[in-house]
PDB file of N, CA and C in Angstrom:
ATOM      1  N   MET A   1      97.677  58.921-156.491  1.00  0.00           N
ATOM      2  CA  MET A   1      96.470  59.658-156.250  1.00  0.00           C
ATOM      3  C   MET A   1      96.496  60.172-154.817  1.00  0.00           C
ATOM      4  N   ALA A   2      96.191  61.407-154.620  1.00  0.00           N
ATOM      5  CA  ALA A   2      96.099  61.988-153.282  1.00  0.00           C
ATOM      6  C   ALA A   2      94.642  62.241-152.944  1.00  0.00           C
ATOM      7  N   ILE A   3      94.271  61.925-151.724  1.00  0.00           N
ATOM      8  CA  ILE A   3      92.926  62.221-151.255  1.00  0.00           C
ATOM      9  C   ILE A   3      92.992  63.561-150.550  1.00  0.00           C
ATOM     10  N   THR A   4      92.267  64.524-151.063  1.00  0.00           N
ATOM     11  CA  THR A   4      92.336  65.861-150.488  1.00  0.00           C
ATOM     12  C   THR A   4      91.144  66.193-149.613  1.00  0.00           C
ATOM     13  N   LYS A   5      90.065  65.417-149.744  1.00  0.00           N
ATOM     14  CA  LYS A   5      88.876  65.685-148.946  1.00  0.00           C
ATOM     15  C   LYS A   5      88.238  64.358-148.548  1.00  0.00           C
ATOM     16  N   VAL A   6      87.929  64.213-147.305  1.00  0.00           N
ATOM     17  CA  VAL A   6      87.273  63.005-146.818  1.00  0.00           C
ATOM     18  C   VAL A   6      85.797  63.316-146.643  1.00  0.00           C
ATOM     19  N   SER A   7      84.970  62.484-147.235  1.00  0.00           N
ATOM     20  CA  SER A   7      83.532  62.721-147.140  1.00  0.00           C
ATOM     21  C   SER A   7      83.029  62.330-145.755  1.00  0.00           C
ATOM     22  N   ALA A   8      81.846  62.784-145.408  1.00  0.00           N
ATOM     23  CA  ALA A   8      81.242  62.457-144.119  1.00  0.00           C
ATOM     24  C   ALA A   8      81.067  60.950-143.976  1.00  0.00           C
ATOM     25  N   ALA A   9      80.793  60.251-145.082  1.00  0.00           N
ATOM     26  CA  ALA A   9      80.606  58.802-145.030  1.00  0.00           C
ATOM     27  C   ALA A   9      81.899  58.094-144.625  1.00  0.00           C
ATOM     28  N   LEU A  10      83.040  58.623-145.028  1.00  0.00           N
ATOM     29  CA  LEU A  10      84.314  57.996-144.690  1.00  0.00           C
ATOM     30  C   LEU A  10      84.790  58.346-143.288  1.00  0.00           C
ATOM     31  N   SER A  11      84.247  59.376-142.692  1.00  0.00           N
ATOM     32  CA  SER A  11      84.717  59.763-141.370  1.00  0.00           C
ATOM     33  C   SER A  11      84.124  58.904-140.265  1.00  0.00           C
ATOM     34  N   ASN A  12      83.097  58.131-140.572  1.00  0.00           N
ATOM     35  CA  ASN A  12      82.460  57.254-139.592  1.00  0.00           C
ATOM     36  C   ASN A  12      82.407  55.832-140.152  1.00  0.00           C
ATOM     37  N   LEU A  13      83.519  55.130-140.151  1.00  0.00           N
ATOM     38  CA  LEU A  13      83.550  53.789-140.714  1.00  0.00           C
ATOM     39  C   LEU A  13      83.187  52.768-139.649  1.00  0.00           C
ATOM     40  N   ASP A  14      82.229  51.923-139.956  1.00  0.00           N
ATOM     41  CA  ASP A  14      81.844  50.861-139.036  1.00  0.00           C
ATOM     42  C   ASP A  14      82.334  49.497-139.511  1.00  0.00           C
ATOM     43  N   GLY A  15      82.764  49.400-140.738  1.00  0.00           N
ATOM     44  CA  GLY A  15      83.212  48.127-141.292  1.00  0.00           C
ATOM     45  C   GLY A  15      84.703  48.123-141.540  1.00  0.00           C
ATOM     46  N   ALA A  16      85.157  47.134-142.265  1.00  0.00           N
ATOM     47  CA  ALA A  16      86.577  46.980-142.577  1.00  0.00           C
ATOM     48  C   ALA A  16      86.997  47.935-143.685  1.00  0.00           C
ATOM     49  N   VAL A  17      88.231  48.331-143.649  1.00  0.00           N
ATOM     50  CA  VAL A  17      88.824  49.126-144.717  1.00  0.00           C
ATOM     51  C   VAL A  17      89.882  48.251-145.371  1.00  0.00           C
ATOM     52  N   VAL A  18      89.740  47.984-146.629  1.00  0.00           N
ATOM     53  CA  VAL A  18      90.681  47.144-147.356  1.00  0.00           C
ATOM     54  C   VAL A  18      91.367  47.999-148.408  1.00  0.00           C
ATOM     55  N   ILE A  19      92.674  47.974-148.405  1.00  0.00           N
ATOM     56  CA  ILE A  19      93.454  48.695-149.398  1.00  0.00           C
ATOM     57  C   ILE A  19      94.167  47.650-150.254  1.00  0.00           C
ATOM     58  N   ASN A  20      94.051  47.768-151.552  1.00  0.00           N
ATOM     59  CA  ASN A  20      94.716  46.883-152.504  1.00  0.00           C
ATOM     60  C   ASN A  20      94.161  45.464-152.457  1.00  0.00           C
ATOM     61  N   GLU A  21      92.857  45.336-152.429  1.00  0.00           N
ATOM     62  CA  GLU A  21      92.228  44.022-152.395  1.00  0.00           C
ATOM     63  C   GLU A  21      92.532  43.192-153.638  1.00  0.00           C
ATOM     64  N   SER A  22      92.824  43.835-154.744  1.00  0.00           N
ATOM     65  CA  SER A  22      93.119  43.101-155.980  1.00  0.00           C
ATOM     66  C   SER A  22      94.558  42.595-156.036  1.00  0.00           C
ATOM     67  N   SER A  23      95.345  42.864-154.996  1.00  0.00           N
ATOM     68  CA  SER A  23      96.739  42.392-154.897  1.00  0.00           C
ATOM     69  C   SER A  23      97.641  42.957-155.977  1.00  0.00           C
ATOM     70  N   ALA A  24      97.421  44.199-156.353  1.00  0.00           N
ATOM     71  CA  ALA A  24      98.302  44.855-157.315  1.00  0.00           C
ATOM     72  C   ALA A  24      99.666  45.094-156.674  1.00  0.00           C
ATOM     73  N   ASP A  25     100.711  45.151-157.480  1.00  0.00           N
ATOM     74  CA  ASP A  25     102.070  45.398-156.989  1.00  0.00           C
ATOM     75  C   ASP A  25     102.253  46.903-156.780  1.00  0.00           C
ATOM     76  N   VAL A  26     101.633  47.409-155.712  1.00  0.00           N
ATOM     77  CA  VAL A  26     101.716  48.834-155.396  1.00  0.00           C
ATOM     78  C   VAL A  26     102.101  48.999-153.925  1.00  0.00           C
ATOM     79  N   ASP A  27     102.720  50.124-153.624  1.00  0.00           N
ATOM     80  CA  ASP A  27     103.146  50.423-152.268  1.00  0.00           C
ATOM     81  C   ASP A  27     102.157  51.367-151.603  1.00  0.00           C
ATOM     82  N   PHE A  28     102.246  51.452-150.287  1.00  0.00           N
ATOM     83  CA  PHE A  28     101.384  52.313-149.489  1.00  0.00           C
ATOM     84  C   PHE A  28     102.268  52.964-148.434  1.00  0.00           C
ATOM     85  N   ARG A  29     102.091  54.265-148.225  1.00  0.00           N
ATOM     86  CA  ARG A  29     102.898  54.909-147.196  1.00  0.00           C
ATOM     87  C   ARG A  29     102.098  55.970-146.465  1.00  0.00           C
ATOM     88  N   VAL A  30     102.506  56.212-145.213  1.00  0.00           N
ATOM     89  CA  VAL A  30     101.909  57.237-144.374  1.00  0.00           C
ATOM     90  C   VAL A  30     103.036  58.154-143.937  1.00  0.00           C
ATOM     91  N   GLU A  31     102.846  59.444-144.121  1.00  0.00           N
ATOM     92  CA  GLU A  31     103.853  60.423-143.724  1.00  0.00           C
ATOM     93  C   GLU A  31     103.591  60.924-142.318  1.00  0.00           C
ATOM     94  N   SER A  32     104.669  61.316-141.630  1.00  0.00           N
ATOM     95  CA  SER A  32     104.537  62.000-140.351  1.00  0.00           C
ATOM     96  C   SER A  32     105.131  63.397-140.517  1.00  0.00           C
ATOM     97  N   ASN A  33     105.195  64.127-139.459  1.00  0.00           N
ATOM     98  CA  ASN A  33     105.768  65.464-139.508  1.00  0.00           C
ATOM     99  C   ASN A  33     107.289  65.363-139.497  1.00  0.00           C
ATOM    100  N   GLY A  34     107.875  65.083-140.631  1.00  0.00           N
ATOM    101  CA  GLY A  34     109.327  64.983-140.717  1.00  0.00           C
ATOM    102  C   GLY A  34     109.825  63.674-141.295  1.00  0.00           C
ATOM    103  N   ASN A  35     108.950  62.712-141.545  1.00  0.00           N
ATOM    104  CA  ASN A  35     109.374  61.454-142.142  1.00  0.00           C
ATOM    105  C   ASN A  35     108.360  61.058-143.213  1.00  0.00           C
ATOM    106  N   ALA A  36     108.818  61.103-144.448  1.00  0.00           N
ATOM    107  CA  ALA A  36     107.935  60.780-145.571  1.00  0.00           C
ATOM    108  C   ALA A  36     107.545  59.306-145.583  1.00  0.00           C
ATOM    109  N   ASN A  37     108.272  58.481-144.863  1.00  0.00           N
ATOM    110  CA  ASN A  37     107.999  57.037-144.845  1.00  0.00           C
ATOM    111  C   ASN A  37     107.820  56.528-143.419  1.00  0.00           C
ATOM    112  N   MET A  38     106.998  57.234-142.637  1.00  0.00           N
ATOM    113  CA  MET A  38     106.770  56.801-141.261  1.00  0.00           C
ATOM    114  C   MET A  38     106.241  55.379-141.223  1.00  0.00           C
ATOM    115  N   LEU A  39     105.313  55.048-142.116  1.00  0.00           N
ATOM    116  CA  LEU A  39     104.823  53.689-142.297  1.00  0.00           C
ATOM    117  C   LEU A  39     104.848  53.407-143.791  1.00  0.00           C
ATOM    118  N   PHE A  40     105.538  52.358-144.187  1.00  0.00           N
ATOM    119  CA  PHE A  40     105.680  52.033-145.601  1.00  0.00           C
ATOM    120  C   PHE A  40     105.383  50.554-145.800  1.00  0.00           C
ATOM    121  N   VAL A  41     104.450  50.254-146.689  1.00  0.00           N
ATOM    122  CA  VAL A  41     104.122  48.872-147.026  1.00  0.00           C
ATOM    123  C   VAL A  41     104.606  48.620-148.447  1.00  0.00           C
ATOM    124  N   ASP A  42     105.548  47.697-148.585  1.00  0.00           N
ATOM    125  CA  ASP A  42     106.098  47.309-149.881  1.00  0.00           C
ATOM    126  C   ASP A  42     105.201  46.208-150.431  1.00  0.00           C
ATOM    127  N   GLY A  43     104.263  46.596-151.286  1.00  0.00           N
ATOM    128  CA  GLY A  43     103.254  45.673-151.787  1.00  0.00           C
ATOM    129  C   GLY A  43     103.794  44.553-152.642  1.00  0.00           C
ATOM    130  N   GLY A  44     104.901  44.766-153.332  1.00  0.00           N
ATOM    131  CA  GLY A  44     105.453  43.741-154.207  1.00  0.00           C
ATOM    132  C   GLY A  44     106.289  42.711-153.481  1.00  0.00           C
ATOM    133  N   ASN A  45     106.835  43.082-152.316  1.00  0.00           N
ATOM    134  CA  ASN A  45     107.736  42.181-151.592  1.00  0.00           C
ATOM    135  C   ASN A  45     107.206  41.768-150.220  1.00  0.00           C
ATOM    136  N   ASP A  46     105.977  42.152-149.907  1.00  0.00           N
ATOM    137  CA  ASP A  46     105.344  41.780-148.633  1.00  0.00           C
ATOM    138  C   ASP A  46     106.195  42.158-147.428  1.00  0.00           C
ATOM    139  N   LYS A  47     106.650  43.420-147.398  1.00  0.00           N
ATOM    140  CA  LYS A  47     107.463  43.911-146.297  1.00  0.00           C
ATOM    141  C   LYS A  47     106.886  45.223-145.778  1.00  0.00           C
ATOM    142  N   ILE A  48     107.130  45.492-144.484  1.00  0.00           N
ATOM    143  CA  ILE A  48     106.668  46.723-143.852  1.00  0.00           C
ATOM    144  C   ILE A  48     107.869  47.456-143.290  1.00  0.00           C
ATOM    145  N   GLY A  49     107.961  48.744-143.597  1.00  0.00           N
ATOM    146  CA  GLY A  49     109.015  49.577-143.044  1.00  0.00           C
ATOM    147  C   GLY A  49     108.424  50.648-142.150  1.00  0.00           C
ATOM    148  N   ILE A  50     109.034  50.855-141.000  1.00  0.00           N
ATOM    149  CA  ILE A  50     108.690  51.975-140.141  1.00  0.00           C
ATOM    150  C   ILE A  50     109.917  52.867-140.130  1.00  0.00           C
ATOM    151  N   GLY A  51     109.804  54.027-140.748  1.00  0.00           N
ATOM    152  CA  GLY A  51     110.926  54.940-140.863  1.00  0.00           C
ATOM    153  C   GLY A  51     111.796  54.699-142.078  1.00  0.00           C
ATOM    154  N   THR A  52     111.433  53.746-142.918  1.00  0.00           N
ATOM    155  CA  THR A  52     112.212  53.448-144.115  1.00  0.00           C
ATOM    156  C   THR A  52     111.295  53.038-145.257  1.00  0.00           C
ATOM    157  N   ASN A  53     111.682  53.385-146.480  1.00  0.00           N
ATOM    158  CA  ASN A  53     110.928  52.946-147.656  1.00  0.00           C
ATOM    159  C   ASN A  53     111.645  51.805-148.374  1.00  0.00           C
ATOM    160  N   ALA A  54     112.642  51.222-147.708  1.00  0.00           N
ATOM    161  CA  ALA A  54     113.378  50.094-148.266  1.00  0.00           C
ATOM    162  C   ALA A  54     113.539  49.006-147.202  1.00  0.00           C
ATOM    163  N   PRO A  55     112.430  48.428-146.740  1.00  0.00           N
ATOM    164  CA  PRO A  55     112.551  47.410-145.693  1.00  0.00           C
ATOM    165  C   PRO A  55     113.335  46.197-146.170  1.00  0.00           C
ATOM    166  N   ALA A  56     114.327  45.794-145.361  1.00  0.00           N
ATOM    167  CA  ALA A  56     115.167  44.652-145.707  1.00  0.00           C
ATOM    168  C   ALA A  56     114.544  43.324-145.289  1.00  0.00           C
ATOM    169  N   GLU A  57     113.634  43.377-144.330  1.00  0.00           N
ATOM    170  CA  GLU A  57     112.983  42.171-143.823  1.00  0.00           C
ATOM    171  C   GLU A  57     111.478  42.388-143.805  1.00  0.00           C
ATOM    172  N   GLN A  58     110.716  41.381-143.346  1.00  0.00           N
ATOM    173  CA  GLN A  58     109.266  41.511-143.315  1.00  0.00           C
ATOM    174  C   GLN A  58     108.832  42.686-142.452  1.00  0.00           C
ATOM    175  N   LEU A  59     109.552  42.971-141.366  1.00  0.00           N
ATOM    176  CA  LEU A  59     109.323  44.165-140.560  1.00  0.00           C
ATOM    177  C   LEU A  59     110.679  44.794-140.293  1.00  0.00           C
ATOM    178  N   HIS A  60     110.833  46.041-140.704  1.00  0.00           N
ATOM    179  CA  HIS A  60     112.114  46.746-140.580  1.00  0.00           C
ATOM    180  C   HIS A  60     111.832  48.099-139.926  1.00  0.00           C
ATOM    181  N   VAL A  61     112.422  48.333-138.752  1.00  0.00           N
ATOM    182  CA  VAL A  61     112.257  49.587-138.029  1.00  0.00           C
ATOM    183  C   VAL A  61     113.573  50.339-138.105  1.00  0.00           C
ATOM    184  N   LEU A  62     113.518  51.595-138.564  1.00  0.00           N
ATOM    185  CA  LEU A  62     114.718  52.417-138.707  1.00  0.00           C
ATOM    186  C   LEU A  62     114.496  53.748-138.023  1.00  0.00           C
ATOM    187  N   GLY A  63     115.451  54.178-137.238  1.00  0.00           N
ATOM    188  CA  GLY A  63     115.353  55.472-136.580  1.00  0.00           C
ATOM    189  C   GLY A  63     116.616  55.781-135.800  1.00  0.00           C
ATOM    190  N   ASP A  64     116.774  57.035-135.382  1.00  0.00           N
ATOM    191  CA  ASP A  64     117.925  57.411-134.571  1.00  0.00           C
ATOM    192  C   ASP A  64     117.956  56.622-133.278  1.00  0.00           C
ATOM    193  N   SER A  65     116.809  56.335-132.729  1.00  0.00           N
ATOM    194  CA  SER A  65     116.677  55.551-131.511  1.00  0.00           C
ATOM    195  C   SER A  65     115.545  54.555-131.748  1.00  0.00           C
ATOM    196  N   ALA A  66     115.826  53.520-132.547  1.00  0.00           N
ATOM    197  CA  ALA A  66     114.796  52.562-132.946  1.00  0.00           C
ATOM    198  C   ALA A  66     114.445  51.661-131.776  1.00  0.00           C
ATOM    199  N   LYS A  67     113.253  51.812-131.267  1.00  0.00           N
ATOM    200  CA  LYS A  67     112.782  51.012-130.144  1.00  0.00           C
ATOM    201  C   LYS A  67     111.401  50.474-130.466  1.00  0.00           C
ATOM    202  N   ILE A  68     111.112  49.311-129.936  1.00  0.00           N
ATOM    203  CA  ILE A  68     109.780  48.737-130.047  1.00  0.00           C
ATOM    204  C   ILE A  68     109.277  48.529-128.629  1.00  0.00           C
ATOM    205  N   GLN A  69     108.095  49.030-128.339  1.00  0.00           N
ATOM    206  CA  GLN A  69     107.534  48.889-126.993  1.00  0.00           C
ATOM    207  C   GLN A  69     106.302  48.018-127.063  1.00  0.00           C
ATOM    208  N   ILE A  70     106.282  47.001-126.209  1.00  0.00           N
ATOM    209  CA  ILE A  70     105.121  46.135-126.078  1.00  0.00           C
ATOM    210  C   ILE A  70     104.672  46.272-124.636  1.00  0.00           C
ATOM    211  N   GLU A  71     103.434  46.702-124.438  1.00  0.00           N
ATOM    212  CA  GLU A  71     102.985  47.044-123.096  1.00  0.00           C
ATOM    213  C   GLU A  71     101.669  46.354-122.783  1.00  0.00           C
ATOM    214  N   SER A  72     101.577  45.786-121.602  1.00  0.00           N
ATOM    215  CA  SER A  72     100.355  45.139-121.149  1.00  0.00           C
ATOM    216  C   SER A  72      99.412  46.191-120.576  1.00  0.00           C
ATOM    217  N   ASN A  73      98.139  45.928-120.655  1.00  0.00           N
ATOM    218  CA  ASN A  73      97.167  46.849-120.068  1.00  0.00           C
ATOM    219  C   ASN A  73      96.832  46.472-118.626  1.00  0.00           C
ATOM    220  N   GLY A  74      97.655  45.601-118.023  1.00  0.00           N
ATOM    221  CA  GLY A  74      97.464  45.253-116.626  1.00  0.00           C
ATOM    222  C   GLY A  74      96.831  43.900-116.393  1.00  0.00           C
ATOM    223  N   SER A  75      96.659  43.103-117.430  1.00  0.00           N
ATOM    224  CA  SER A  75      96.061  41.781-117.232  1.00  0.00           C
ATOM    225  C   SER A  75      97.043  40.868-116.498  1.00  0.00           C
ATOM    226  N   ASP A  76      96.541  39.777-115.972  1.00  0.00           N
ATOM    227  CA  ASP A  76      97.370  38.849-115.193  1.00  0.00           C
ATOM    228  C   ASP A  76      98.453  38.180-116.027  1.00  0.00           C
ATOM    229  N   THR A  77      98.210  38.010-117.309  1.00  0.00           N
ATOM    230  CA  THR A  77      99.194  37.308-118.126  1.00  0.00           C
ATOM    231  C   THR A  77     100.374  38.184-118.483  1.00  0.00           C
ATOM    232  N   GLY A  78     100.262  39.484-118.329  1.00  0.00           N
ATOM    233  CA  GLY A  78     101.385  40.368-118.628  1.00  0.00           C
ATOM    234  C   GLY A  78     101.718  40.385-120.099  1.00  0.00           C
ATOM    235  N   VAL A  79     102.991  40.446-120.380  1.00  0.00           N
ATOM    236  CA  VAL A  79     103.476  40.549-121.753  1.00  0.00           C
ATOM    237  C   VAL A  79     104.268  39.299-122.102  1.00  0.00           C
ATOM    238  N   GLN A  80     104.040  38.800-123.288  1.00  0.00           N
ATOM    239  CA  GLN A  80     104.857  37.709-123.797  1.00  0.00           C
ATOM    240  C   GLN A  80     105.448  38.127-125.129  1.00  0.00           C
ATOM    241  N   LEU A  81     106.710  37.844-125.320  1.00  0.00           N
ATOM    242  CA  LEU A  81     107.364  38.037-126.603  1.00  0.00           C
ATOM    243  C   LEU A  81     107.894  36.676-127.003  1.00  0.00           C
ATOM    244  N   VAL A  82     107.397  36.153-128.108  1.00  0.00           N
ATOM    245  CA  VAL A  82     107.803  34.832-128.566  1.00  0.00           C
ATOM    246  C   VAL A  82     108.491  34.995-129.911  1.00  0.00           C
ATOM    247  N   LEU A  83     109.744  34.610-129.975  1.00  0.00           N
ATOM    248  CA  LEU A  83     110.484  34.563-131.233  1.00  0.00           C
ATOM    249  C   LEU A  83     110.471  33.095-131.643  1.00  0.00           C
ATOM    250  N   ASP A  84     109.671  32.775-132.634  1.00  0.00           N
ATOM    251  CA  ASP A  84     109.353  31.405-132.986  1.00  0.00           C
ATOM    252  C   ASP A  84     110.288  30.923-134.085  1.00  0.00           C
ATOM    253  N   GLY A  85     111.136  29.965-133.748  1.00  0.00           N
ATOM    254  CA  GLY A  85     112.106  29.429-134.704  1.00  0.00           C
ATOM    255  C   GLY A  85     111.508  28.361-135.589  1.00  0.00           C
ATOM    256  N   ALA A  86     112.387  27.630-136.244  1.00  0.00           N
ATOM    257  CA  ALA A  86     111.980  26.591-137.187  1.00  0.00           C
ATOM    258  C   ALA A  86     111.334  25.419-136.463  1.00  0.00           C
ATOM    259  N   LYS A  87     110.485  24.718-137.159  1.00  0.00           N
ATOM    260  CA  LYS A  87     109.844  23.520-136.613  1.00  0.00           C
ATOM    261  C   LYS A  87     110.415  22.306-137.332  1.00  0.00           C
ATOM    262  N   THR A  88     110.734  21.270-136.571  1.00  0.00           N
ATOM    263  CA  THR A  88     111.218  20.020-137.144  1.00  0.00           C
ATOM    264  C   THR A  88     110.373  18.882-136.585  1.00  0.00           C
ATOM    265  N   SER A  89     110.665  17.668-136.995  1.00  0.00           N
ATOM    266  CA  SER A  89     109.927  16.513-136.472  1.00  0.00           C
ATOM    267  C   SER A  89     110.190  16.327-134.981  1.00  0.00           C
ATOM    268  N   ASN A  90     111.284  16.900-134.472  1.00  0.00           N
ATOM    269  CA  ASN A  90     111.599  16.808-133.038  1.00  0.00           C
ATOM    270  C   ASN A  90     110.997  17.957-132.240  1.00  0.00           C
ATOM    271  N   GLY A  91     110.292  18.859-132.878  1.00  0.00           N
ATOM    272  CA  GLY A  91     109.692  19.999-132.182  1.00  0.00           C
ATOM    273  C   GLY A  91     110.312  21.309-132.611  1.00  0.00           C
ATOM    274  N   ALA A  92     110.197  22.319-131.738  1.00  0.00           N
ATOM    275  CA  ALA A  92     110.676  23.663-132.053  1.00  0.00           C
ATOM    276  C   ALA A  92     112.183  23.743-131.884  1.00  0.00           C
ATOM    277  N   ILE A  93     112.815  24.517-132.732  1.00  0.00           N
ATOM    278  CA  ILE A  93     114.249  24.786-132.626  1.00  0.00           C
ATOM    279  C   ILE A  93     114.445  26.291-132.639  1.00  0.00           C
ATOM    280  N   GLY A  94     115.152  26.802-131.651  1.00  0.00           N
ATOM    281  CA  GLY A  94     115.513  28.212-131.647  1.00  0.00           C
ATOM    282  C   GLY A  94     114.446  29.153-131.140  1.00  0.00           C
ATOM    283  N   ASP A  95     113.425  28.654-130.465  1.00  0.00           N
ATOM    284  CA  ASP A  95     112.409  29.543-129.909  1.00  0.00           C
ATOM    285  C   ASP A  95     112.971  30.266-128.687  1.00  0.00           C
ATOM    286  N   ILE A  96     112.703  31.545-128.597  1.00  0.00           N
ATOM    287  CA  ILE A  96     113.069  32.327-127.420  1.00  0.00           C
ATOM    288  C   ILE A  96     111.779  32.933-126.896  1.00  0.00           C
ATOM    289  N   VAL A  97     111.512  32.761-125.606  1.00  0.00           N
ATOM    290  CA  VAL A  97     110.268  33.235-125.010  1.00  0.00           C
ATOM    291  C   VAL A  97     110.594  34.111-123.813  1.00  0.00           C
ATOM    292  N   PHE A  98     110.018  35.300-123.786  1.00  0.00           N
ATOM    293  CA  PHE A  98     110.072  36.156-122.604  1.00  0.00           C
ATOM    294  C   PHE A  98     108.665  36.269-122.076  1.00  0.00           C
ATOM    295  N   GLU A  99     108.472  35.939-120.801  1.00  0.00           N
ATOM    296  CA  GLU A  99     107.150  36.028-120.196  1.00  0.00           C
ATOM    297  C   GLU A  99     107.237  36.927-118.977  1.00  0.00           C
ATOM    298  N   ASN A 100     106.580  38.067-119.075  1.00  0.00           N
ATOM    299  CA  ASN A 100     106.620  39.050-118.005  1.00  0.00           C
ATOM    300  C   ASN A 100     105.952  38.559-116.738  1.00  0.00           C
ATOM    301  N   ALA A 101     104.899  37.766-116.850  1.00  0.00           N
ATOM    302  CA  ALA A 101     104.139  37.332-115.682  1.00  0.00           C
ATOM    303  C   ALA A 101     105.017  36.549-114.709  1.00  0.00           C
ATOM    304  N   GLY A 102     105.932  35.748-115.228  1.00  0.00           N
ATOM    305  CA  GLY A 102     106.803  34.965-114.360  1.00  0.00           C
ATOM    306  C   GLY A 102     108.218  35.498-114.326  1.00  0.00           C
ATOM    307  N   ASP A 103     108.446  36.637-114.956  1.00  0.00           N
ATOM    308  CA  ASP A 103     109.796  37.208-115.065  1.00  0.00           C
ATOM    309  C   ASP A 103     110.786  36.165-115.549  1.00  0.00           C
ATOM    310  N   THR A 104     110.408  35.462-116.609  1.00  0.00           N
ATOM    311  CA  THR A 104     111.270  34.406-117.123  1.00  0.00           C
ATOM    312  C   THR A 104     111.637  34.658-118.582  1.00  0.00           C
ATOM    313  N   VAL A 105     112.837  34.237-118.907  1.00  0.00           N
ATOM    314  CA  VAL A 105     113.286  34.191-120.285  1.00  0.00           C
ATOM    315  C   VAL A 105     113.722  32.767-120.518  1.00  0.00           C
ATOM    316  N   GLY A 106     113.219  32.153-121.548  1.00  0.00           N
ATOM    317  CA  GLY A 106     113.567  30.767-121.818  1.00  0.00           C
ATOM    318  C   GLY A 106     113.907  30.536-123.264  1.00  0.00           C
ATOM    319  N   MET A 107     114.653  29.509-123.500  1.00  0.00           N
ATOM    320  CA  MET A 107     114.993  29.129-124.857  1.00  0.00           C
ATOM    321  C   MET A 107     114.599  27.683-125.039  1.00  0.00           C
ATOM    322  N   ILE A 108     113.884  27.409-126.104  1.00  0.00           N
ATOM    323  CA  ILE A 108     113.421  26.042-126.364  1.00  0.00           C
ATOM    324  C   ILE A 108     114.378  25.405-127.351  1.00  0.00           C
TER     325      ILE A 108
END
């Protein structure tokens, strides 16, 4: 189904927008100017593709120059990127943490 006209009521949303609340096995995609699958949600496999309609993992970014930018708005804590590994009875295994505030990269 294509939406060809947005009503005035939909142009001013104050609440949540839920797509596929019934959990049907359907996909969702957003096109850009030149990429039919700029954002692709694989509803049956719980995966998201950016630039691809066949995401291999939970988040799959595909492009000629595939980059992900995470930017702080200037707060004191800066940017943190945490790659959270498996948890065992001894604690975390394989965690990698980058913390911009202290210019540190650590592995747990």
